[in-house]
Tab-separated table of C-alpha atoms in Angstrom:
chain	number	residue	atom	x	y	z
A	176	UNK	CA	2.124	58.324	-28.823
A	177	UNK	CA	5.206	57.355	-30.795
A	178	UNK	CA	5.279	53.854	-33.171
A	179	UNK	CA	8.263	52.793	-30.740
A	180	UNK	CA	5.656	53.279	-27.707
A	181	UNK	CA	2.709	51.958	-29.228
A	182	UNK	CA	4.785	48.428	-30.148
A	183	UNK	CA	5.957	48.213	-26.719
A	184	UNK	CA	2.459	48.793	-25.199
A	185	UNK	CA	1.052	45.984	-27.532
A	186	UNK	CA	4.267	43.522	-27.112
A	187	UNK	CA	3.410	44.167	-22.901
A	188	UNK	CA	-0.037	43.258	-23.680
A	189	UNK	CA	0.517	39.976	-25.334
A	190	UNK	CA	3.258	39.243	-22.724
A	191	UNK	CA	0.886	39.263	-20.198
A	192	UNK	CA	-2.076	37.748	-22.235
A	193	UNK	CA	0.678	34.841	-22.812
A	194	UNK	CA	1.717	34.662	-19.143
A	195	UNK	CA	-1.852	34.468	-18.235
A	196	UNK	CA	-2.763	31.658	-20.825
A	197	UNK	CA	0.178	29.880	-19.532
A	198	UNK	CA	-0.574	29.904	-15.863
A	199	UNK	CA	-3.808	28.703	-16.886
A	200	UNK	CA	-2.982	25.882	-19.084
A	201	UNK	CA	-3.443	22.505	-18.099
A	202	UNK	CA	0.208	20.471	-17.872
A	203	UNK	CA	0.794	16.817	-17.252
A	204	UNK	CA	1.994	16.887	-13.672
A	205	UNK	CA	0.624	15.720	-10.166
A	206	UNK	CA	1.185	17.824	-6.752
A	207	UNK	CA	2.094	15.774	-3.937
A	208	UNK	CA	1.135	17.084	-0.756
A	209	UNK	CA	1.386	15.808	2.931
A	210	UNK	CA	-1.768	14.255	3.891
A	211	UNK	CA	-3.701	12.995	7.150
A	212	UNK	CA	-2.109	10.952	9.467
A	213	UNK	CA	-4.102	8.454	11.619
A	214	UNK	CA	-3.014	6.592	14.695
A	215	UNK	CA	-3.443	2.890	14.554
A	216	UNK	CA	-4.037	2.676	18.332
A	217	UNK	CA	-6.799	4.898	18.163
A	218	UNK	CA	-10.268	5.454	16.226
A	219	UNK	CA	-11.123	6.045	12.661
A	220	UNK	CA	-13.830	8.837	11.431
A	221	UNK	CA	-16.401	6.904	12.714
A	222	UNK	CA	-15.148	6.880	15.944
A	223	UNK	CA	-14.549	3.355	16.146
A	224	UNK	CA	-11.387	1.325	16.699
A	225	UNK	CA	-8.917	1.141	13.952
A	226	UNK	CA	-7.860	-1.890	14.518
A	227	UNK	CA	-10.467	-4.282	15.993
A	228	UNK	CA	-9.329	-7.829	17.697
A	229	UNK	CA	-12.344	-10.105	18.694
A	230	UNK	CA	-11.870	-14.131	19.480
A	231	UNK	CA	-8.384	-13.080	21.504
A	232	UNK	CA	-7.603	-11.317	24.656
A	233	UNK	CA	-6.102	-8.166	24.091
A	234	UNK	CA	-4.484	-5.761	26.493
A	235	UNK	CA	-4.748	-1.648	27.187
A	236	UNK	CA	-2.697	0.524	24.438
A	237	UNK	CA	-1.951	4.047	24.828
A	238	UNK	CA	0.051	6.448	22.893
A	239	UNK	CA	0.944	6.770	18.980
A	240	UNK	CA	1.882	4.528	16.287
A	241	UNK	CA	0.650	6.875	13.098
A	242	UNK	CA	0.742	5.937	9.656
A	243	UNK	CA	1.424	8.881	7.114
A	244	UNK	CA	-0.309	9.639	3.768
A	245	UNK	CA	0.348	11.634	0.890
A	246	UNK	CA	-2.047	13.536	-0.971
A	247	UNK	CA	-2.468	14.739	-4.373
A	248	UNK	CA	-3.972	17.308	-6.939
A	249	UNK	CA	-4.199	16.835	-10.571
A	250	UNK	CA	-4.333	13.840	-12.907
A	251	UNK	CA	-6.090	13.100	-16.083
A	252	UNK	CA	-9.517	14.919	-15.979
A	253	UNK	CA	-8.221	17.288	-13.379
A	254	UNK	CA	-4.778	18.438	-14.231
A	255	UNK	CA	-3.105	21.055	-12.130
A	256	UNK	CA	-2.508	24.248	-14.203
A	257	UNK	CA	1.283	25.516	-14.873
A	258	UNK	CA	0.897	28.167	-12.320
A	259	UNK	CA	0.483	25.555	-9.553
A	260	UNK	CA	3.045	23.366	-10.698
A	261	UNK	CA	5.299	25.860	-10.687
A	262	UNK	CA	4.420	27.267	-7.090
A	263	UNK	CA	4.618	23.462	-6.098
A	264	UNK	CA	8.258	23.354	-7.477
A	265	UNK	CA	9.060	26.241	-5.406
A	266	UNK	CA	7.473	25.090	-2.181
A	267	UNK	CA	9.774	22.652	-0.257
A	268	UNK	CA	6.466	20.636	1.323
A	269	UNK	CA	5.156	19.903	-2.458
A	270	UNK	CA	6.766	17.246	-4.788
A	271	UNK	CA	5.589	17.779	-8.313
A	272	UNK	CA	6.021	14.853	-10.172
A	273	UNK	CA	5.346	13.777	-13.910
A	274	UNK	CA	1.564	12.488	-14.078
A	275	UNK	CA	2.483	8.727	-15.292
A	276	UNK	CA	4.018	8.409	-12.218
A	277	UNK	CA	1.018	8.001	-10.505
A	278	UNK	CA	-1.638	7.333	-13.295
A	279	UNK	CA	0.320	4.962	-15.796
A	280	UNK	CA	-0.514	5.549	-19.506
A	281	UNK	CA	-1.493	2.050	-19.724
A	282	UNK	CA	-4.129	2.173	-16.704
A	283	UNK	CA	-7.105	4.413	-16.445
A	284	UNK	CA	-8.083	6.559	-13.127
A	285	UNK	CA	-10.646	4.121	-12.071
A	286	UNK	CA	-8.092	1.128	-12.434
A	287	UNK	CA	-5.364	2.981	-10.141
A	288	UNK	CA	-7.675	3.181	-7.712
A	289	UNK	CA	-8.652	-0.114	-7.849
A	290	UNK	CA	-5.447	-1.130	-7.572
A	291	UNK	CA	-4.823	1.154	-4.649
A	292	UNK	CA	-7.540	-0.425	-2.900
A	293	UNK	CA	-6.362	-3.957	-3.830
A	294	UNK	CA	-2.933	-2.929	-1.942
A	295	UNK	CA	-4.249	-1.644	1.135
A	296	UNK	CA	-6.385	-4.713	1.258
A	297	UNK	CA	-3.280	-6.858	0.632
A	298	UNK	CA	-1.345	-5.034	3.006
A	299	UNK	CA	-3.429	-5.317	6.001
A	300	UNK	CA	-3.367	-9.134	5.203
A	301	UNK	CA	0.223	-9.137	5.221
A	302	UNK	CA	0.341	-6.993	8.196
A	303	UNK	CA	-1.819	-8.978	10.209
A	304	UNK	CA	0.278	-12.197	9.323
A	305	UNK	CA	3.566	-10.411	10.064
A	306	UNK	CA	2.418	-9.330	13.488
A	307	UNK	CA	1.161	-13.257	14.400
A	308	UNK	CA	4.044	-14.805	12.806
A	309	UNK	CA	6.063	-12.469	15.097
A	310	UNK	CA	4.088	-13.591	18.094
A	311	UNK	CA	4.429	-17.194	17.064
A	312	UNK	CA	0.834	-17.473	16.690
A	313	UNK	CA	0.059	-20.195	13.619
A	314	UNK	CA	-1.762	-18.474	10.678
A	315	UNK	CA	-2.739	-20.742	7.714
A	316	UNK	CA	-2.894	-20.256	4.472
A	317	UNK	CA	-5.338	-20.667	1.306
A	318	UNK	CA	-5.190	-19.931	-2.600
A	319	UNK	CA	-8.130	-17.894	-3.667
A	320	UNK	CA	-9.381	-16.613	-6.929
A	321	UNK	CA	-8.474	-12.676	-7.127
A	322	UNK	CA	-10.334	-12.313	-10.873
A	323	UNK	CA	-11.349	-14.530	-13.955
A	324	UNK	CA	-10.434	-13.035	-17.378
A	325	UNK	CA	-13.387	-12.564	-19.642
A	326	UNK	CA	-13.593	-15.162	-22.469
A	327	UNK	CA	-10.940	-17.769	-20.774
A	328	UNK	CA	-11.748	-21.430	-19.942
A	329	UNK	CA	-12.671	-20.354	-16.225
A	330	UNK	CA	-15.353	-17.456	-17.283
A	331	UNK	CA	-18.510	-18.354	-15.613
A	332	UNK	CA	-17.146	-21.770	-13.913
A	333	UNK	CA	-14.951	-20.099	-11.349
A	334	UNK	CA	-15.619	-16.834	-9.330
A	335	UNK	CA	-13.461	-14.255	-7.774
A	336	UNK	CA	-13.380	-15.737	-3.833
A	337	UNK	CA	-13.474	-19.262	-4.529
A	338	UNK	CA	-10.949	-21.441	-2.640
A	339	UNK	CA	-8.909	-23.699	-4.892
A	340	UNK	CA	-8.358	-26.590	-3.169
A	341	UNK	CA	-6.734	-29.046	-5.478
A	342	UNK	CA	-5.230	-29.009	-9.187
A	343	UNK	CA	-5.634	-32.592	-10.586
A	344	UNK	CA	-5.933	-33.852	-7.156
A	345	UNK	CA	-3.104	-32.435	-5.893
A	346	UNK	CA	-3.562	-30.267	-2.786
A	347	UNK	CA	-3.394	-26.467	-3.512
A	348	UNK	CA	-1.388	-25.440	-0.804
A	349	UNK	CA	0.111	-22.313	-2.071
A	350	UNK	CA	0.068	-20.108	-5.509
A	351	UNK	CA	3.278	-21.256	-6.424
A	352	UNK	CA	2.101	-25.021	-5.800
A	353	UNK	CA	-1.062	-24.360	-8.202
A	354	UNK	CA	0.844	-22.749	-10.647
A	355	UNK	CA	3.592	-25.609	-10.713
A	356	UNK	CA	0.728	-28.314	-11.300
A	357	UNK	CA	-0.416	-26.017	-14.403
A	358	UNK	CA	2.966	-26.009	-15.801
A	359	UNK	CA	2.894	-29.824	-16.143
A	360	UNK	CA	-0.040	-29.279	-18.324
A	361	UNK	CA	0.484	-28.935	-22.239
A	362	UNK	CA	-2.027	-25.990	-24.250
A	363	UNK	CA	-5.370	-27.872	-24.691
A	364	UNK	CA	-5.151	-30.606	-22.119
A	365	UNK	CA	-7.540	-30.854	-19.581
A	366	UNK	CA	-7.110	-30.009	-15.820
A	367	UNK	CA	-9.421	-30.411	-13.036
A	368	UNK	CA	-9.904	-27.835	-10.628
A	369	UNK	CA	-11.311	-28.758	-7.395
A	370	UNK	CA	-12.592	-25.462	-5.421
A	371	UNK	CA	-14.715	-24.265	-2.060
A	372	UNK	CA	-17.572	-21.863	-2.548
A	373	UNK	CA	-19.908	-20.337	0.241
A	374	UNK	CA	-18.615	-23.729	2.124
A	375	UNK	CA	-19.311	-25.943	-0.111
A	376	UNK	CA	-16.737	-28.311	-2.234
A	377	UNK	CA	-16.898	-28.722	-5.968
A	378	UNK	CA	-14.542	-29.507	-9.029
A	379	UNK	CA	-14.630	-28.266	-12.555
A	380	UNK	CA	-12.562	-29.709	-15.921
A	381	UNK	CA	-11.499	-26.907	-17.881
A	382	UNK	CA	-9.527	-27.374	-21.019
A	383	UNK	CA	-6.321	-24.787	-20.940
A	384	UNK	CA	-5.265	-22.396	-23.573
A	385	UNK	CA	-2.296	-20.721	-24.472
A	386	UNK	CA	-1.132	-17.696	-22.101
A	387	UNK	CA	-0.716	-14.302	-24.228
A	388	UNK	CA	2.910	-15.290	-24.328
A	389	UNK	CA	2.040	-18.620	-26.175
A	390	UNK	CA	4.513	-20.708	-24.178
A	391	UNK	CA	2.097	-21.632	-21.060
A	392	UNK	CA	-1.061	-23.304	-20.565
A	393	UNK	CA	-3.547	-21.368	-18.382
A	394	UNK	CA	-7.581	-21.313	-17.727
A	395	UNK	CA	-7.691	-17.588	-17.034
A	396	UNK	CA	-7.534	-17.006	-13.230
A	397	UNK	CA	-5.416	-14.724	-11.410
A	398	UNK	CA	-4.698	-16.484	-7.907
A	399	UNK	CA	-3.762	-14.893	-4.680
A	400	UNK	CA	-2.729	-16.471	-1.321
A	401	UNK	CA	-4.793	-15.294	1.802
A	402	UNK	CA	-4.467	-16.307	5.353
A	403	UNK	CA	-6.326	-18.274	7.999
A	404	UNK	CA	-6.180	-16.518	11.126
A	405	UNK	CA	-7.057	-18.102	14.155
A	406	UNK	CA	-9.206	-15.094	15.495
A	407	UNK	CA	-10.607	-11.937	13.664
A	408	UNK	CA	-8.748	-8.600	13.134
A	409	UNK	CA	-10.610	-5.944	11.485
A	410	UNK	CA	-8.726	-3.185	10.273
A	411	UNK	CA	-10.571	0.302	9.445
A	412	UNK	CA	-9.043	2.799	7.831
A	413	UNK	CA	-11.777	4.545	5.273
A	414	UNK	CA	-10.803	5.760	1.922
A	415	UNK	CA	-6.991	5.227	2.131
A	416	UNK	CA	-5.282	3.185	-0.561
A	417	UNK	CA	-1.699	1.741	-1.486
A	418	UNK	CA	0.610	-0.572	0.787
A	419	UNK	CA	2.798	1.784	2.924
A	420	UNK	CA	1.157	1.255	6.281
A	421	UNK	CA	1.691	-2.251	6.296
A	422	UNK	CA	4.552	-1.836	9.098
A	423	UNK	CA	2.317	0.474	11.452
A	424	UNK	CA	-0.573	-1.798	11.260
A	425	UNK	CA	1.661	-4.971	12.456
A	426	UNK	CA	3.101	-2.743	15.170
A	427	UNK	CA	-0.425	-1.767	16.674
A	428	UNK	CA	-1.288	-5.445	16.428
A	429	UNK	CA	1.389	-6.612	18.469
A	430	UNK	CA	0.805	-3.720	20.678
A	431	UNK	CA	-2.858	-4.953	21.351
A	432	UNK	CA	-1.865	-8.534	21.909
A	433	UNK	CA	0.781	-8.149	24.259
A	434	UNK	CA	0.858	-6.586	27.850
A	435	UNK	CA	2.234	-2.887	28.377
A	436	UNK	CA	2.070	-0.038	25.874
A	437	UNK	CA	4.623	-0.663	23.251
A	438	UNK	CA	5.140	3.164	22.521
A	439	UNK	CA	6.403	3.985	26.381
A	440	UNK	CA	4.636	7.711	25.879
A	441	UNK	CA	6.617	8.222	22.792
A	442	UNK	CA	4.878	9.819	19.933
A	443	UNK	CA	6.002	7.204	17.059
A	444	UNK	CA	4.646	7.720	13.304
A	445	UNK	CA	6.358	5.805	10.431
A	446	UNK	CA	5.812	4.050	7.210
A	447	UNK	CA	6.738	0.951	5.260
A	448	UNK	CA	5.379	-1.970	3.474
A	449	UNK	CA	5.598	-5.358	5.193
A	450	UNK	CA	5.633	-8.993	3.925
A	451	UNK	CA	4.408	-12.013	6.221
A	452	UNK	CA	7.514	-12.875	7.149
A	453	UNK	CA	8.179	-9.494	8.520
A	454	UNK	CA	10.360	-7.435	6.176
A	455	UNK	CA	9.732	-3.811	5.833
A	456	UNK	CA	9.644	-2.191	2.359
A	457	UNK	CA	10.417	1.080	0.826
A	458	UNK	CA	7.439	3.621	-0.033
A	459	UNK	CA	6.922	6.754	-1.950
A	460	UNK	CA	6.362	10.136	-0.871
A	461	UNK	CA	8.915	9.940	1.901
A	462	UNK	CA	9.578	13.498	2.086
A	463	UNK	CA	5.459	14.460	2.612
A	464	UNK	CA	4.939	11.865	5.029
A	465	UNK	CA	7.468	12.880	7.216
A	466	UNK	CA	6.279	16.456	7.113
A	467	UNK	CA	2.568	15.056	8.059
A	468	UNK	CA	3.971	12.869	10.814
A	469	UNK	CA	6.048	16.116	12.313
A	470	UNK	CA	2.821	18.314	12.372
A	471	UNK	CA	0.705	15.770	13.699
A	472	UNK	CA	3.249	16.013	16.778
A	473	UNK	CA	5.613	12.949	16.112
A	474	UNK	CA	9.267	12.664	17.148
A	475	UNK	CA	10.209	9.211	16.179
A	476	UNK	CA	9.930	8.454	12.261
A	477	UNK	CA	10.319	4.684	11.464
A	478	UNK	CA	11.966	4.690	7.770
A	479	UNK	CA	12.359	1.918	5.537
A	480	UNK	CA	16.144	1.382	5.024
A	481	UNK	CA	15.649	1.699	1.513
A	482	UNK	CA	14.162	5.367	1.612
A	483	UNK	CA	16.681	6.455	4.319
A	484	UNK	CA	18.863	8.880	2.008
A	485	UNK	CA	16.168	10.713	0.496
A	486	UNK	CA	14.599	10.986	4.438
A	487	UNK	CA	17.740	12.051	5.462
A	488	UNK	CA	17.982	15.235	2.973
A	489	UNK	CA	14.640	16.371	3.839
A	490	UNK	CA	14.054	15.872	7.406
A	491	UNK	CA	11.996	18.091	9.399
A	492	UNK	CA	13.830	19.545	12.703
A	493	UNK	CA	12.671	17.737	15.596
A	494	UNK	CA	12.199	14.043	13.664
A	495	UNK	CA	14.571	11.540	14.661
A	496	UNK	CA	14.650	8.722	12.010
A	497	UNK	CA	14.896	5.436	12.439
A	498	UNK	CA	15.334	2.914	10.261
A	499	UNK	CA	13.171	-0.088	9.892
A	500	UNK	CA	14.333	-3.273	8.113
A	501	UNK	CA	12.166	-5.748	9.859
A	502	UNK	CA	8.984	-5.787	12.190
A	503	UNK	CA	11.328	-7.598	14.817
A	504	UNK	CA	14.175	-4.865	14.294
A	505	UNK	CA	11.380	-1.952	14.800
A	506	UNK	CA	10.008	-3.591	18.047
A	507	UNK	CA	13.098	-3.758	19.551
A	508	UNK	CA	14.134	-0.128	18.323
A	509	UNK	CA	11.191	1.098	20.129
A	510	UNK	CA	12.107	-1.109	23.350
A	511	UNK	CA	15.480	0.677	23.189
A	512	UNK	CA	14.479	4.026	22.742
A	513	UNK	CA	11.816	3.834	25.642
A	514	UNK	CA	14.404	1.990	28.223
A	515	UNK	CA	17.560	4.142	26.756
A	516	UNK	CA	19.482	0.849	26.739
A	517	UNK	CA	20.502	-0.899	23.370
A	518	UNK	CA	20.683	-0.204	19.934
A	519	UNK	CA	18.546	1.910	17.870
A	520	UNK	CA	19.287	1.921	13.893
A	521	UNK	CA	19.598	5.154	12.492
A	522	UNK	CA	19.227	6.113	8.718
A	523	UNK	CA	22.713	7.921	9.173
A	524	UNK	CA	24.312	4.509	10.154
A	525	UNK	CA	23.510	2.217	7.321
């Protein structure tokens, strides 16, 4: 073999080895793919109603109001290799994004999972409140301890789940009301917190300390507004996190509490966060969620207005995009689709 041929052979082997090593090399990217869809009017993995209402008259419902999800591969401790990332970039159904998009550098995977679980819990509460507000059913509120910071004055005195009923004798009607009352205290001053735990009311006096910014007096608790509903609503979705199913939960609750099927036989899927006032907010992974919806059989997809541009650019054939600004507007749009009368807001006409 000539020297030139030998050199080319060695070079070729090196290129192949480097290509192989590179293809197996973990990279800090995450591949987002279409995930399962679930019918909020149907049953969960255990065969139980996904949304169960007790203590209030409900009506037979049928059809599909599906929420959509995104699955992923990769992340800290299980990174995808370069070959998988390249294949994802070439696949129109997959989005390859930087790892920190899903797993912020200052949070562990466990913290990300816990945050997703918290967001799902909060979205269910907001969805329930939005549905009842839409139907004119009165909803009460209460201020609850979400977490207690270690080493702070409240540590060992208050617990997650405690209902805060008053601060220095002033009723705690909302989280802003509590923070407003706390703002009146200087660092190092005492504050008396009245709380309810397991049905019993008690109070504790705590000496405030400085917040991390050094400007505010705090006792080391994180508060959240929870809602008191006049009847029981139970949403069971299994191992699904995040806030993006809020709109579809609200629609299903409205459907169950009102006569006649809301869908009118149309297979409707969608996504969007929801506030207790019924405002719909944007989500991530719109492309993968539309693909999942169309594969499941959906012909109408409710799309938050701020996701419309991206949705239009990647809309699957046969899927009609209906712009969702509010819960009330989404209900009106579905009614218009069913009746053939009235305006149906479109992503193409913002």
